[in-house]
Amino acid sequence: MRYVISCFIIIFCTAYIQAQPTQKPPLHGKHWMAITGKPLAATAGAAIFQRGGNAVDAACAMLAATCTMWDVLSWGGETQALIYNPKTGKVIGINALGVAPTGATPAFFKSKGMDFPPEYGPLAAVTPGTPGGLCTMLAEYGTMSLKEVLGPAMEMAAGYAMEAQTANSIERNKERIKQWPYSKKVFLPHAGEKREAPEAGEVFVQKDLLQTLQKLVEAEQQALKKKRSRKEAIYAAYDRFYKGDIGAEFARGCREQGGLITTEDLAKWTVKTEEPLVVNYKGIEVYKLPQWTQGPVMLQALNILENFDLKSMGYNSANYIHTITQAMQLSFADRDFYYGDPYFPPEEPMKGLLSKDYAKERAQLIHPGYNNANAGPGNPYVYEKRSNPYLNIMNKRGFITDTTKSRNSDEFMPAHDATTSVQSFSSPEETAVYKDRLWRGTTSIEAADAEGWVVSVTPSGGWIPACIAGNTGMGMSQRMQSFICDSTLNPFNLVAPGKRPRVTLTPTLALMDGKPYLSFAVQGGDTQDQNLLQFFLNIVEFGMTVQEATEAANVNTNQLWLSLGGTSNADRKPRSGSLLLNSNTPSWIRKELTQKGYRLSFDDRTSGPINAIYFDWKHKTLWGGSSNHGEDYGIGW
């Protein structure tokens, strides 16, 4: 009888979900789609499309606009992108992540009493990547000039009506902003008054940023007058930033305030064009950027989950939640130990980590009855026919490397009972601080056109409270904090000059039958690939539309090392068994999960602000989705 009732509940819940009207209407377009974190920035993308630009042009315009609007990022941050080129049928990766500057070493940060680099201020800054990333994407794959693409952002820098979300964020963070003279000048136009930040609807002017953008356009236009090609002219602007007067002022302003970035650091840095990593999930090719991002976490989890009949479990049933949570935790354990900059030794074992056989081995670790509170990294080197040089570190940290036990075997019970190892927060204040670090945002950009170009971007860095670099008007990245200073935590992500930190930023593209199927991304720190995994499964396994899938309730595990926030191990350590659920989760599912050893918390929005495009090849149209979680939205035509 209980089985019959469970089946009825699963069928009813699935049908109920699919029958519900969404809180935001889906977007439809025949010619193009532009979606991002701010409606004004989506309008900038739409304007570029209407002027004849392609999806890359529009994505670059949206990137420039979101940076100018401080949509949890700034111009001094970093840009990560996947681009589908319809002329070649290939997916291209853009690595425009900055690097650690001269002097950034474990010894330097440890001398300041830090286990990790700081989360704010000039010492949190890697070199800026977004200006170079935008120029590279536009030069190589766009059709328009830098002047055209930066037009909307320049108009906004001259003055735009600020929305409440950013205005209130500035006011909340004003005490920290006051530490940095260039930030204070830009962000607090009403210094000394009760409210020092702009008000919602107030015209916000950024003279320094406007001048910087004008310098980039001047460099391009001067090159065009000299009969340089469109591409060469855009790269002239690139060089003015990294090797000219803009970079000199950026480095000066950084070092004046105690940072480490030098003009040599800027001149040496380059954008990397890469081949993405890919796995096939039930006939769908899912693409992610390499292991300098956390993107392969989703690929690993998909490989593991391919060994289970998820559809029969039912959307967000206790068994489904438990299974996907265990897969995510195993994948994040590998991320936390093995991911890092592939351009620095040692070489990450990515072939093994993405092996289907390795995934089968990891799937055997999922016990149906309880949460494995001690899930650790596996040994992917076996699947590369290499010996693992870090087994001694893994053994010292207590990770179990013998994975021959069946997932149904009581012999594989963790060293201590999972129900007694669940870690909780000591106070509501600690909970709020932890969740801010876990969910710390960025923005996402999705664009597609009728010609077939598709772009998925997750830019970030330089969010409020940002330390602005001199008179550039550009906030510096805070991405240095994603490095570690102790090689026993991760031998691959140890901070070093010229090295890229392993970041949470993770755009996604999926192809079916060699054609674009989905383009999607989300903000939210360590939760990004958790939410993107479930969004993808919502469509593929449960038949949701793209808008339904963006709004559907997700779960987030806290059993992972935080990538952002705090400077001590205690700030970042995993919260074993801590699981976030949607507030509407039924009582019987809560009970089953508690019995499996989870400690539950709840929120009314758990999808994260997912932005996505679905390619409807039957009708030759585009579907856009943007979750009911913030200001993200788009425009289609």
Short mmCIF file of C-alpha atoms in Angstrom, two decimals, residues 86 89 94 125 176 243 308 312 334 406 435 463 472 495-496 500 579 624 627 631:
data_model
loop_
_atom_site.label_atom_id
_atom_site.label_comp_id
_atom_site.label_asym_id
_atom_site.label_seq_id
_atom_site.Cartn_x
_atom_site.Cartn_y
_atom_site.Cartn_z
CA PRO A 86 27.56 27.55 -36.25
CA GLY A 89 29.74 23.27 -35.28
CA ILE A 94 36.96 31.69 -23.35
CA ALA A 125 42.50 41.20 -6.46
CA ARG A 176 33.64 49.25 4.13
CA LYS A 243 49.99 47.75 -21.83
CA PHE A 308 20.32 5.53 -11.50
CA SER A 312 11.17 6.62 -11.62
CA ASP A 334 36.84 15.71 -6.02
CA SER A 406 28.98 -2.20 -2.29
CA LYS A 435 24.90 31.53 3.35
CA TRP A 463 31.22 43.28 -6.71
CA THR A 472 39.82 54.08 -13.79
CA VAL A 495 48.29 30.43 -4.75
CA ALA A 496 51.28 31.49 -6.89
CA ARG A 500 44.57 31.37 -11.97
CA LEU A 579 20.84 20.55 3.27
CA GLY A 624 13.93 31.89 -22.91
CA SER A 627 13.92 32.15 -12.66
CA GLU A 631 15.97 41.00 -11.37
#
